[in-house]
CSV table of C-alpha atoms and ligand atoms in Angstrom, one decimal:
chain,number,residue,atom,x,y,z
A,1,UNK,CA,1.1,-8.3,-12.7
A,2,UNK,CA,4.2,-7.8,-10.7
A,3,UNK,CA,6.3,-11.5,-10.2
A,4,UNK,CA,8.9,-11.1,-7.4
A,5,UNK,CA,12.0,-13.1,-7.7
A,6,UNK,CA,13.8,-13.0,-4.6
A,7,UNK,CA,17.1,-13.9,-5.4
A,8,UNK,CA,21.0,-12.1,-5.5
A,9,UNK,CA,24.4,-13.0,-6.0
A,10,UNK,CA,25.1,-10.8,-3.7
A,11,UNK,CA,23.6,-8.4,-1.7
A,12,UNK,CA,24.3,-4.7,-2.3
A,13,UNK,CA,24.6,-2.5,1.3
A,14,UNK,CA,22.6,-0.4,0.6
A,15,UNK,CA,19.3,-2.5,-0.6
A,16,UNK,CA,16.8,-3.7,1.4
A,17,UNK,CA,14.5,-5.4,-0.8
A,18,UNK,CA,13.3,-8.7,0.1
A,19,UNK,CA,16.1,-10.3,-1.6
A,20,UNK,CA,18.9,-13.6,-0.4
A,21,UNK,CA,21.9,-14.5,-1.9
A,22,UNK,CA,22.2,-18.8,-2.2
A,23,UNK,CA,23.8,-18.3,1.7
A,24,UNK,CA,20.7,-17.0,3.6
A,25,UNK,CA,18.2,-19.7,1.7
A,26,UNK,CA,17.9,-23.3,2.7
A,27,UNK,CA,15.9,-26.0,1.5
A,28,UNK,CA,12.3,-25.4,0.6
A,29,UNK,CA,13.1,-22.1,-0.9
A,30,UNK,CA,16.0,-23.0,-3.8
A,31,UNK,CA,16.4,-21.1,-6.9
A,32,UNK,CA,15.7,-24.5,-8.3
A,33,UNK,CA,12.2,-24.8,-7.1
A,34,UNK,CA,11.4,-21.1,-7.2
A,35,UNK,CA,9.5,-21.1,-11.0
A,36,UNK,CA,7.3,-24.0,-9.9
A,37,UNK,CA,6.5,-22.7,-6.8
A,38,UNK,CA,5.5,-18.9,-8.1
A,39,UNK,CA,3.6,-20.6,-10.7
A,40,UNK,CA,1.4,-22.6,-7.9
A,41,UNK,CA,0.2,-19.1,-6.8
A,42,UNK,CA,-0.5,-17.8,-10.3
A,43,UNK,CA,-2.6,-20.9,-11.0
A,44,UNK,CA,-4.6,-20.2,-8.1
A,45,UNK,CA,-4.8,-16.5,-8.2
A,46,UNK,CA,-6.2,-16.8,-12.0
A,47,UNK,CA,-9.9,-16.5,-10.9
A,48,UNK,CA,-9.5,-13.9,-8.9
A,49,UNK,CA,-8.7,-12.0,-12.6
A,50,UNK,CA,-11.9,-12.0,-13.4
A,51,UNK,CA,-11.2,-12.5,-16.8
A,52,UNK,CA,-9.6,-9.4,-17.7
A,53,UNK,CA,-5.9,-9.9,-19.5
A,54,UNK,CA,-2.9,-9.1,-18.1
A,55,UNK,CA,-1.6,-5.5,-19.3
A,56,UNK,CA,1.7,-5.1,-18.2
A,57,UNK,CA,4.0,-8.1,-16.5
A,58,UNK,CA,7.5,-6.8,-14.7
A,59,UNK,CA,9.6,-9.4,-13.0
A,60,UNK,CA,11.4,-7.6,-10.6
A,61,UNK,CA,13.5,-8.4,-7.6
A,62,UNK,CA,15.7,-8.9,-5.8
A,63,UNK,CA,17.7,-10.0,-9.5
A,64,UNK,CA,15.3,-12.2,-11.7
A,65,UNK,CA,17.9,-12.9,-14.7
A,66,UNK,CA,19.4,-14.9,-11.4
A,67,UNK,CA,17.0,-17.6,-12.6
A,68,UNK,CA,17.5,-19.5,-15.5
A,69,UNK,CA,15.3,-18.0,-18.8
A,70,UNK,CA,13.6,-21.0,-19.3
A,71,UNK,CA,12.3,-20.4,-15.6
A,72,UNK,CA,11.0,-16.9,-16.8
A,73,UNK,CA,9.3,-17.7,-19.6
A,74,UNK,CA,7.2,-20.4,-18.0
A,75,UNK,CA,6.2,-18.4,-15.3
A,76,UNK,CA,5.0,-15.6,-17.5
A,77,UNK,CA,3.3,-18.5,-19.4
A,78,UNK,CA,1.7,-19.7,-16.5
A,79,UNK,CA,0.3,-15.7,-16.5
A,80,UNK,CA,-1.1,-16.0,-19.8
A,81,UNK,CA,-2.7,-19.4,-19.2
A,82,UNK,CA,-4.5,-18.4,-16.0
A,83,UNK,CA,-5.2,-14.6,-16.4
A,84,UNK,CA,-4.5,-14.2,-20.0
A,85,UNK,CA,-2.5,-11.7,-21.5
A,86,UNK,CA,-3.5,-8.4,-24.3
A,87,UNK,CA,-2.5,-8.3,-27.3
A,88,UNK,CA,0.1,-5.4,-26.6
A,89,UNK,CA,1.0,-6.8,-23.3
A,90,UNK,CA,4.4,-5.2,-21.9
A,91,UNK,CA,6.6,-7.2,-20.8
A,92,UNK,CA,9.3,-6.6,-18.4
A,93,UNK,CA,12.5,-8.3,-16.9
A,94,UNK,CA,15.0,-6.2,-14.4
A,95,UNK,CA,18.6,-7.4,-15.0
A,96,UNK,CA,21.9,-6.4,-13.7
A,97,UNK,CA,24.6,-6.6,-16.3
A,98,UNK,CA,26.3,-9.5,-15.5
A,99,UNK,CA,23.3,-11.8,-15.1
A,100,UNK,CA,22.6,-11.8,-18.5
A,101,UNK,CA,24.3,-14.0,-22.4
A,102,UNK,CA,23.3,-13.5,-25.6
A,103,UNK,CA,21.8,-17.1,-25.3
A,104,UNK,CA,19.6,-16.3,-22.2
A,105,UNK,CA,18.5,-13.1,-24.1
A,106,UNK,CA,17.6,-14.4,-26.7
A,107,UNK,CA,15.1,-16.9,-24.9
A,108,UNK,CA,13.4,-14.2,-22.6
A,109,UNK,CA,12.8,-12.5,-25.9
A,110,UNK,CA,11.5,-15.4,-27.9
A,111,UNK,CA,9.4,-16.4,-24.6
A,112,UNK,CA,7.6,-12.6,-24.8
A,113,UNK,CA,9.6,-10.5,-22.8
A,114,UNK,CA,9.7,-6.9,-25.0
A,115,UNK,CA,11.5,-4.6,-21.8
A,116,UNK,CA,14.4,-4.8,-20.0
A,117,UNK,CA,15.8,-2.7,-17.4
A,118,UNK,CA,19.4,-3.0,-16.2
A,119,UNK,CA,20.6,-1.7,-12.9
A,120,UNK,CA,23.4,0.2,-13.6
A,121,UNK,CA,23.7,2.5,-10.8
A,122,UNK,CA,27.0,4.1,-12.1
A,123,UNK,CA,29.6,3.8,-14.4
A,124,UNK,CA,32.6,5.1,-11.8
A,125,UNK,CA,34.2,2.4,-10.2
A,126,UNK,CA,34.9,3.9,-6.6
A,127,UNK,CA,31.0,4.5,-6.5
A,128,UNK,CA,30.2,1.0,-7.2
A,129,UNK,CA,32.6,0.2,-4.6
A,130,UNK,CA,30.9,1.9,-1.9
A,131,UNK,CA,27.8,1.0,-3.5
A,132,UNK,CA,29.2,-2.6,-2.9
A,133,UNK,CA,28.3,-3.1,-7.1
A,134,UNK,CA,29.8,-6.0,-8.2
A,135,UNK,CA,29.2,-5.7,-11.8
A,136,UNK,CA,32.4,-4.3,-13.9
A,137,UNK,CA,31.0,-1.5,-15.5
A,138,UNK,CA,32.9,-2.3,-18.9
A,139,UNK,CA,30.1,-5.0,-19.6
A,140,UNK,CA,27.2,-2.5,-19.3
A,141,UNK,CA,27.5,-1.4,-23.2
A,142,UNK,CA,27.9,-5.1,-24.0
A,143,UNK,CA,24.8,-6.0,-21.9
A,144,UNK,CA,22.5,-3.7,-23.7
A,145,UNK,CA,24.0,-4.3,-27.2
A,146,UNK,CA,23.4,-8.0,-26.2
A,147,UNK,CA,19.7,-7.1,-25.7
A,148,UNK,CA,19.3,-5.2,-29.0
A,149,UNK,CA,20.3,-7.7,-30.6
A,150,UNK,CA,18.2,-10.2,-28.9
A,151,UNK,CA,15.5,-7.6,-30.3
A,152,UNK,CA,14.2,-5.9,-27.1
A,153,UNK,CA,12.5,-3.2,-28.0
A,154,UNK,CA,12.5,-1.4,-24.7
A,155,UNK,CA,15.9,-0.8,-22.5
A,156,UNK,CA,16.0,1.0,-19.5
A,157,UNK,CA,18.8,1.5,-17.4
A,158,UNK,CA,18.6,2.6,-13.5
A,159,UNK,CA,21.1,5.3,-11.9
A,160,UNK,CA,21.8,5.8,-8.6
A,161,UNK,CA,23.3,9.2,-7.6
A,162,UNK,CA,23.8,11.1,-4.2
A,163,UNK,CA,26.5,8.3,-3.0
A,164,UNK,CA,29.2,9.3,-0.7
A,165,UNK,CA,32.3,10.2,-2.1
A,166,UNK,CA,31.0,11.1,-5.4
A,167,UNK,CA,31.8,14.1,-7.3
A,168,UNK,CA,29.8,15.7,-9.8
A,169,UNK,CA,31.9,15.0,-12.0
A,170,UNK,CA,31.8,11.3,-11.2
A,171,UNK,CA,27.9,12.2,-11.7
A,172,UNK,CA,28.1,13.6,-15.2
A,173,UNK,CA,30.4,10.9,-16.2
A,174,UNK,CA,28.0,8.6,-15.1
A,175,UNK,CA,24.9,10.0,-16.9
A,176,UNK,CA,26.8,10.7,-20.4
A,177,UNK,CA,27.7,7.0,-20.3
A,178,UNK,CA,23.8,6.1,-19.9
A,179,UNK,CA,23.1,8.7,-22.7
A,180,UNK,CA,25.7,6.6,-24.8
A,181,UNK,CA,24.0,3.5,-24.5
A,182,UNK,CA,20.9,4.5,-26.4
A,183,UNK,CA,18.5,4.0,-23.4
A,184,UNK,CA,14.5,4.1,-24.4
A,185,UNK,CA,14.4,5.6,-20.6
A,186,UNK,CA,16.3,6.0,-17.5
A,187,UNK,CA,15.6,5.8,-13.8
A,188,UNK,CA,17.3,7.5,-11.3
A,189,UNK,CA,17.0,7.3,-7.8
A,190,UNK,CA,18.5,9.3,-5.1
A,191,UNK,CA,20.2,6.9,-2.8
A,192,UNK,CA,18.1,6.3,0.3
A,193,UNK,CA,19.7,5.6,3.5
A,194,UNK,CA,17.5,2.3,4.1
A,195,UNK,CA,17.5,1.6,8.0
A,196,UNK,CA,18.5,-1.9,8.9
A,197,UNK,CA,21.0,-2.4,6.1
A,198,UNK,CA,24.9,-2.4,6.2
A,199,UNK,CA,24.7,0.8,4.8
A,200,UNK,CA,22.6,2.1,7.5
A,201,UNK,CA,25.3,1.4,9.6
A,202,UNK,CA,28.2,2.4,7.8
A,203,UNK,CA,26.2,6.3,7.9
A,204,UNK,CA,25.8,5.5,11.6
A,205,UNK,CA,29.2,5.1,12.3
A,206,UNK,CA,30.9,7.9,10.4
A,207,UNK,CA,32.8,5.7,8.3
A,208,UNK,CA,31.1,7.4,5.0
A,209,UNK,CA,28.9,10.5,4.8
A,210,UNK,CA,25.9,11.1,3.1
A,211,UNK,CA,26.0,14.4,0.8
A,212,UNK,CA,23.7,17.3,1.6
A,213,UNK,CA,20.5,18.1,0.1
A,214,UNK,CA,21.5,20.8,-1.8
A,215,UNK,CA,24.3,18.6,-3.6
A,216,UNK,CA,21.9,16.0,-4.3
A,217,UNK,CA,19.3,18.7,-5.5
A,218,UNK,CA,22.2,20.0,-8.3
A,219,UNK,CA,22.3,15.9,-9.1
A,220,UNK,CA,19.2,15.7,-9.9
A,221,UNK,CA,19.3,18.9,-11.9
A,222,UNK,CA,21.8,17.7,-13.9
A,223,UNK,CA,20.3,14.8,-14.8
A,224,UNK,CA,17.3,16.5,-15.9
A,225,UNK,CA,19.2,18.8,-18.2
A,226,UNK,CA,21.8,16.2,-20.0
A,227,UNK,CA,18.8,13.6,-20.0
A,228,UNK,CA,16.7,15.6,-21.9
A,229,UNK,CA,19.2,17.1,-24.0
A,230,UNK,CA,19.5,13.6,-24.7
A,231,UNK,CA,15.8,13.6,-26.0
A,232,UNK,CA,14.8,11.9,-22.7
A,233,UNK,CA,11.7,13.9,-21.1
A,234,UNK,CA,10.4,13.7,-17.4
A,235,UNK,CA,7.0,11.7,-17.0
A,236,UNK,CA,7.5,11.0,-13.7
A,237,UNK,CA,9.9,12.6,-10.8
A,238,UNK,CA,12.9,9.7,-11.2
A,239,UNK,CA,11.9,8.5,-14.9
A,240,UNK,CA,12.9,9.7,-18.2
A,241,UNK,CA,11.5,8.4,-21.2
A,242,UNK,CA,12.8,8.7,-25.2
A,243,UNK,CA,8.4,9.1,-26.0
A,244,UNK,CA,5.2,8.5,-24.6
A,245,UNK,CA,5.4,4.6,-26.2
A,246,UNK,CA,8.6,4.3,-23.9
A,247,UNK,CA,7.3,5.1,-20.7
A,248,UNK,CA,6.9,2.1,-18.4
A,249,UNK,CA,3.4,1.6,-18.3
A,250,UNK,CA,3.9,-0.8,-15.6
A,251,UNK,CA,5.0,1.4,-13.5
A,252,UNK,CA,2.3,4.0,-14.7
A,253,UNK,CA,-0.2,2.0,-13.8
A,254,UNK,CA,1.1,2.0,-10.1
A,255,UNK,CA,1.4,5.5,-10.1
A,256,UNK,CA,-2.3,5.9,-11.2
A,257,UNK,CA,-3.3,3.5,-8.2
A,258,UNK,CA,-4.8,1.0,-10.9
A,259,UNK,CA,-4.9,-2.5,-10.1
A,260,UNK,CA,-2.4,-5.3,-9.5
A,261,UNK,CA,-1.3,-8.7,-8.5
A,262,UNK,CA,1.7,-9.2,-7.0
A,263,UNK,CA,3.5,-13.0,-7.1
A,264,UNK,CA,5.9,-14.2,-4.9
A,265,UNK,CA,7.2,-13.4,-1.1
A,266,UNK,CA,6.4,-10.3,0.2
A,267,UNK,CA,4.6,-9.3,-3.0
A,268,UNK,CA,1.5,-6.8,-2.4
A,269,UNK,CA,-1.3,-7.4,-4.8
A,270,UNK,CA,-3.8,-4.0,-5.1
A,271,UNK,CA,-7.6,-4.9,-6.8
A,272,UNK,CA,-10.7,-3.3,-6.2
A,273,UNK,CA,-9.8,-1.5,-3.3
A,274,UNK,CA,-8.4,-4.0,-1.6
A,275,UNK,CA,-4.5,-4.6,-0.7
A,276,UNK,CA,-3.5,-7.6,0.7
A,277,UNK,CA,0.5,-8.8,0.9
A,278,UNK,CA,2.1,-12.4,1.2
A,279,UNK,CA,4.7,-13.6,3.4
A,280,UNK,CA,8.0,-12.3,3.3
A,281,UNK,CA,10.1,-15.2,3.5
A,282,UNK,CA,10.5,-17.6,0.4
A,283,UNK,CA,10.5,-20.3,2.6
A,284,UNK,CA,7.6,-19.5,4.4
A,285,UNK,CA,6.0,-18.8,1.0
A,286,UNK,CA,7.0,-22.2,-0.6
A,287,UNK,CA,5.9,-23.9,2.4
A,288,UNK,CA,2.2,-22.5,2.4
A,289,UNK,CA,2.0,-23.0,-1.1
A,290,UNK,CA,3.0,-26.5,-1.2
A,291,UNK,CA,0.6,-27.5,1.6
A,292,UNK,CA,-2.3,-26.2,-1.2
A,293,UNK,CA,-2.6,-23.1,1.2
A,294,UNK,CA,-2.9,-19.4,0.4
A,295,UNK,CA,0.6,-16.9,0.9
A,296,UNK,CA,-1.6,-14.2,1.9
A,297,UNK,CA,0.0,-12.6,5.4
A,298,UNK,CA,-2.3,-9.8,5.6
A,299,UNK,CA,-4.7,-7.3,3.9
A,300,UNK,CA,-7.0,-4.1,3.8
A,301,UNK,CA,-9.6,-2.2,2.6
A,302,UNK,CA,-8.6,0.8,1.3
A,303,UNK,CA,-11.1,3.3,2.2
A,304,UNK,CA,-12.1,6.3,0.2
A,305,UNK,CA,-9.6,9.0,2.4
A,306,UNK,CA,-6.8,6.6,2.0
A,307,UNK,CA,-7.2,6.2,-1.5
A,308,UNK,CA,-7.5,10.3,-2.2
A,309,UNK,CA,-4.0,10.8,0.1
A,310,UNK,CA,-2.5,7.9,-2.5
A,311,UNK,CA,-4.1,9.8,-5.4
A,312,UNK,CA,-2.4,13.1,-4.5
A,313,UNK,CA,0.8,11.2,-3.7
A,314,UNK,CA,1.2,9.7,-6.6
A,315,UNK,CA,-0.4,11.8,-9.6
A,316,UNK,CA,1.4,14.6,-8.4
A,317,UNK,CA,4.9,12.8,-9.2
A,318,UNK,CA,3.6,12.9,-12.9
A,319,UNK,CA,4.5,15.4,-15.8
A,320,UNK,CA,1.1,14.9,-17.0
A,321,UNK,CA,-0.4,16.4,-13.2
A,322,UNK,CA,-3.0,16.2,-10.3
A,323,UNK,CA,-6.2,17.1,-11.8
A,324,UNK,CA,-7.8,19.5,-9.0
A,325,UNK,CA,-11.3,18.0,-8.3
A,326,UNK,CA,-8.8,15.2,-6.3
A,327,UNK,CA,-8.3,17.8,-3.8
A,328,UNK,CA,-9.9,19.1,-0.8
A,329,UNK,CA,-11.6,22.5,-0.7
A,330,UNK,CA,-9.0,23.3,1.9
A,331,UNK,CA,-6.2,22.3,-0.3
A,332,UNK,CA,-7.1,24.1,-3.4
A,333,UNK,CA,-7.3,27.2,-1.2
A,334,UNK,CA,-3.2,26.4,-0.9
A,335,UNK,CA,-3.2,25.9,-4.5
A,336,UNK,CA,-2.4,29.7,-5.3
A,337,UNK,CA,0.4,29.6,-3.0
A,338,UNK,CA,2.1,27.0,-4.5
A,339,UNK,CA,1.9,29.0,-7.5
A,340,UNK,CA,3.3,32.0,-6.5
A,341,UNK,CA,5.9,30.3,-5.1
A,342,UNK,CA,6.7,29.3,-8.0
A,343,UNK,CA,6.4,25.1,-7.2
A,344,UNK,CA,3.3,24.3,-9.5
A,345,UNK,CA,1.9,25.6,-12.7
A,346,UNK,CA,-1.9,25.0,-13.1
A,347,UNK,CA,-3.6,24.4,-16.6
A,348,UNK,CA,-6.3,22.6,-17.7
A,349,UNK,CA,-8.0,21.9,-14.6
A,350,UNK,CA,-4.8,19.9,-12.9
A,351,UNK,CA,-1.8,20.5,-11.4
A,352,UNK,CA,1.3,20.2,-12.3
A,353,UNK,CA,4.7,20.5,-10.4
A,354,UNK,CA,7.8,23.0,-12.2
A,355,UNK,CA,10.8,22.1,-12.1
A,356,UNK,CA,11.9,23.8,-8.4
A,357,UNK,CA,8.5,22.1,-6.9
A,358,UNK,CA,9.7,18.4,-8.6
A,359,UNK,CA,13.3,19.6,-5.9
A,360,UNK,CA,10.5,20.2,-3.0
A,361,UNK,CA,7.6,17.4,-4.2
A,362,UNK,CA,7.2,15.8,-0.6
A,363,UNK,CA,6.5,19.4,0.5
A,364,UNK,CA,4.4,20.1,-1.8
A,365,UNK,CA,2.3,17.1,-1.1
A,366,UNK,CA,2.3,17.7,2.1
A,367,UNK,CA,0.6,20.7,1.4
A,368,UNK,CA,-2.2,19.3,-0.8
A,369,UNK,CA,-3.2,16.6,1.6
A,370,UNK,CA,-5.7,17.8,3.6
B,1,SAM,C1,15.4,-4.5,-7.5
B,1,SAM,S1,16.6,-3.4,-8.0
B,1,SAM,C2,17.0,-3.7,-9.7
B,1,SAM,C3,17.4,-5.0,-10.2
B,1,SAM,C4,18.8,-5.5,-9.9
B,1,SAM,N1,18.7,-6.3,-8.7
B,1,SAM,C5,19.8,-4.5,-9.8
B,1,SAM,O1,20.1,-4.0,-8.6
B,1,SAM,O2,20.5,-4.2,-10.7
B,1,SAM,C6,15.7,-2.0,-8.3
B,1,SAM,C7,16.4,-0.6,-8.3
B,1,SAM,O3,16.2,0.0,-7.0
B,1,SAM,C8,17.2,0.9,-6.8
B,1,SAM,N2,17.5,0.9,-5.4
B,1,SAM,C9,17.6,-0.1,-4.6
B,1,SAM,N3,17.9,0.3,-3.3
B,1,SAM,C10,18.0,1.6,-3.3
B,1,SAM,C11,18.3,2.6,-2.4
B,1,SAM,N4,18.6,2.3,-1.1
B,1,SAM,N5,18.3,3.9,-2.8
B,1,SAM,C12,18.0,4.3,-4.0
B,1,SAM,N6,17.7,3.4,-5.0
B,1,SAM,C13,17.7,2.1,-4.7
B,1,SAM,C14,18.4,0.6,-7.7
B,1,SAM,O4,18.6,1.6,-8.7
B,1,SAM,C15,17.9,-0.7,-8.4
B,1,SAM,O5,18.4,-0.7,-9.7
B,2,SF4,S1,20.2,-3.5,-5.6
B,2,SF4,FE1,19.6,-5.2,-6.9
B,2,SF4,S2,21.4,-6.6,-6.9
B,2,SF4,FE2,21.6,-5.3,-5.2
B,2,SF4,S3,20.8,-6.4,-3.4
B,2,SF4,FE3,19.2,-5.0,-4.2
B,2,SF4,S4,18.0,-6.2,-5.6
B,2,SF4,FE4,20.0,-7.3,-5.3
């Protein structure tokens, strides 16, 4: 189950999740009435479960340590009393440094949250500048010591690299302080120039410039080499994980096109081959749900050429492969090239990308979709 809490401080340029700072939300839609609300729509989603308990939980956002932990806990409570939870359930939180006190730890962890994730991005202050990053990233180590000692089991920490203006250098810098923290797994995300934000615009207008491919490509390689000389393998193109057990098997669980529902505004929801999405805005959201009415904006069935494109898309992000019988017979003919040009090994019956085809995976997809 993904629970979306759409909430912000403030709002970085360069995001455009479905997100509002206090500013941009009136009545109908407050921070106040947010738990209550979300937990409308996961007491009436709770027959659609079918009975089958919750596996993994991630409260994501937009910045859900915005609400209070009290607020948390009884939405993932209202998860366990309509759908049910397993035994082992993960539990997730993302956080950004500065949203987060002993105290408030302490309740998520006592309330069943067992993962958090902090978005770090960097830990050089002019990139958090242009990032527009508010947090100071002094309080990062005290964040995460917080959450140890709150007893999370599972910290994660997101990067961001590829900003303008930053050096590798600043990149290195960056990583090694991850590393220092002791992270269970990393993210890191190559910034995307999302259209529509200030960002965007700042790109548009010359005032910063993106860095080429190439210089992002050396990022990412050397992320991959100090992460896992850091004992942090690859399990997916962007993740790093300390061992299999720290893998985020919410996320894996997207990435093997498994099902899902999604609570809050503009959440999608995948089950059974069928998607279907709510409406975006919280107030719009609140507003159907208080009239006793459903948040669903729109939907569809995912037919059986859709889901193989997702299948290839996906599975071939992961270290552990494509396995071949997902392709077409036109793209396992392309298979060998791929080899020989040195972008995927093949074993056991699946694919796999190296480490120059995880630099070129688009391409490489693009290849294997028929
Ligand atoms: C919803 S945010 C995480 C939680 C929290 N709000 C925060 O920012 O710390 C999820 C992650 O998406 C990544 N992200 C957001 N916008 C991005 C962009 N334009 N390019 C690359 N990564 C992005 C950031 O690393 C961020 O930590
Ligand atoms: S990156 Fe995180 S903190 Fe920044 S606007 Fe997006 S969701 Fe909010």
């Amino acid at each position: 189950m993904y629970v979306h809490v759409p909430f912000c401080s403030v709002r970085c340029g360069y995001c455009d999740f479905n997100t509002y700072t206090a500013d941009e939300l009136g009545e109908g839609a407050t921070r106040a009435s947010y738990a209550d609300t979300a937990i409308g729509e996961i007491v009436r989603s709770g027959p659609a479960g079918g009975g089958r308990p919750v596996e993994t939980v991630f409260f994501g956002g937009g910045t859900p340590t915005q609400l209070p932990a009290g607020d948390l806990v009884r939405m993932l409570g209202a998860v366990d009393d309509a759908f049910g939870l397993a035994a082992d359930v993960e539990v997730t939180t993302e956080a950004n440094p500065d949203s987060v006190t002993p105290q408030s730890l302490a309740t998520l962890r006592a309330g069943g949250f067992n993962r958090i994730s902090f978005g770090v991005q960097s830990a050089v202050p002019h990139v958090l500048a242009t990032l527009e990053r508010t947090h100071d990233p002094a309080n990062v180590p005290q964040a995460v010591r917080w959450a140890r000692e709150a007893g999370f089991e599972q910290v994660s920490v997101d990067l961001i690299y590829g900003t303008p203006g930053e050096s590798m250098d600043d990149w290195r810098t960056s990583l090694e302080q991850a590393v220092a923290l002791g992270p269970d797994h990393v993210s890191a995300y190559a910034l995307i120039v999302e259209q529509g934000t200030a960002f965007a615009r700042k790109v548009r207008r010359g005032e910063v410039v993106m860095p080429d491919d190439d210089e992002t490509a050396d990022k990412y390689l050397l992320a991959d080499d100090l992460l896992t000389a850091a004992g942090l393998g690859w399990y997916e193109l962007s993740n790093w994980a300390r061992d299999d057990a720290a893998q985020c098997r919410h996320n894996v669980l997207y990435w093997h096109s498994d099902d899902w529902f999604g609570i809050g505004p503009g959440a999608h929801s995948h089950v059974a081959g069928e998607r279907w999405w709510n409406v975006k805005h919280p107030a719009a959201y609140a507003q159907r749900l208080a009239q006793d009415g459903s948040p669903r904006h729109d939907g569809e069935t995912i037919d059986t050429s859709t889901a193989q494109v997702e299948r290839i898309m996906l599975e071939t992000r992961l270290r552990s492969g494509l396995a071949l019988s997902a392709l077409g017979q036109d793209a396992r003919s392309r298979v060998g090239g791929l080899v020989e040009r040195g972008l995927v090994t093949v074993g056991d019956d699946r694919l796999t990308l190296t480490l120059t085809g995880r630099l070129l995976a688009d391409a490489v997809v693009r290849e294997l979709v028929d």
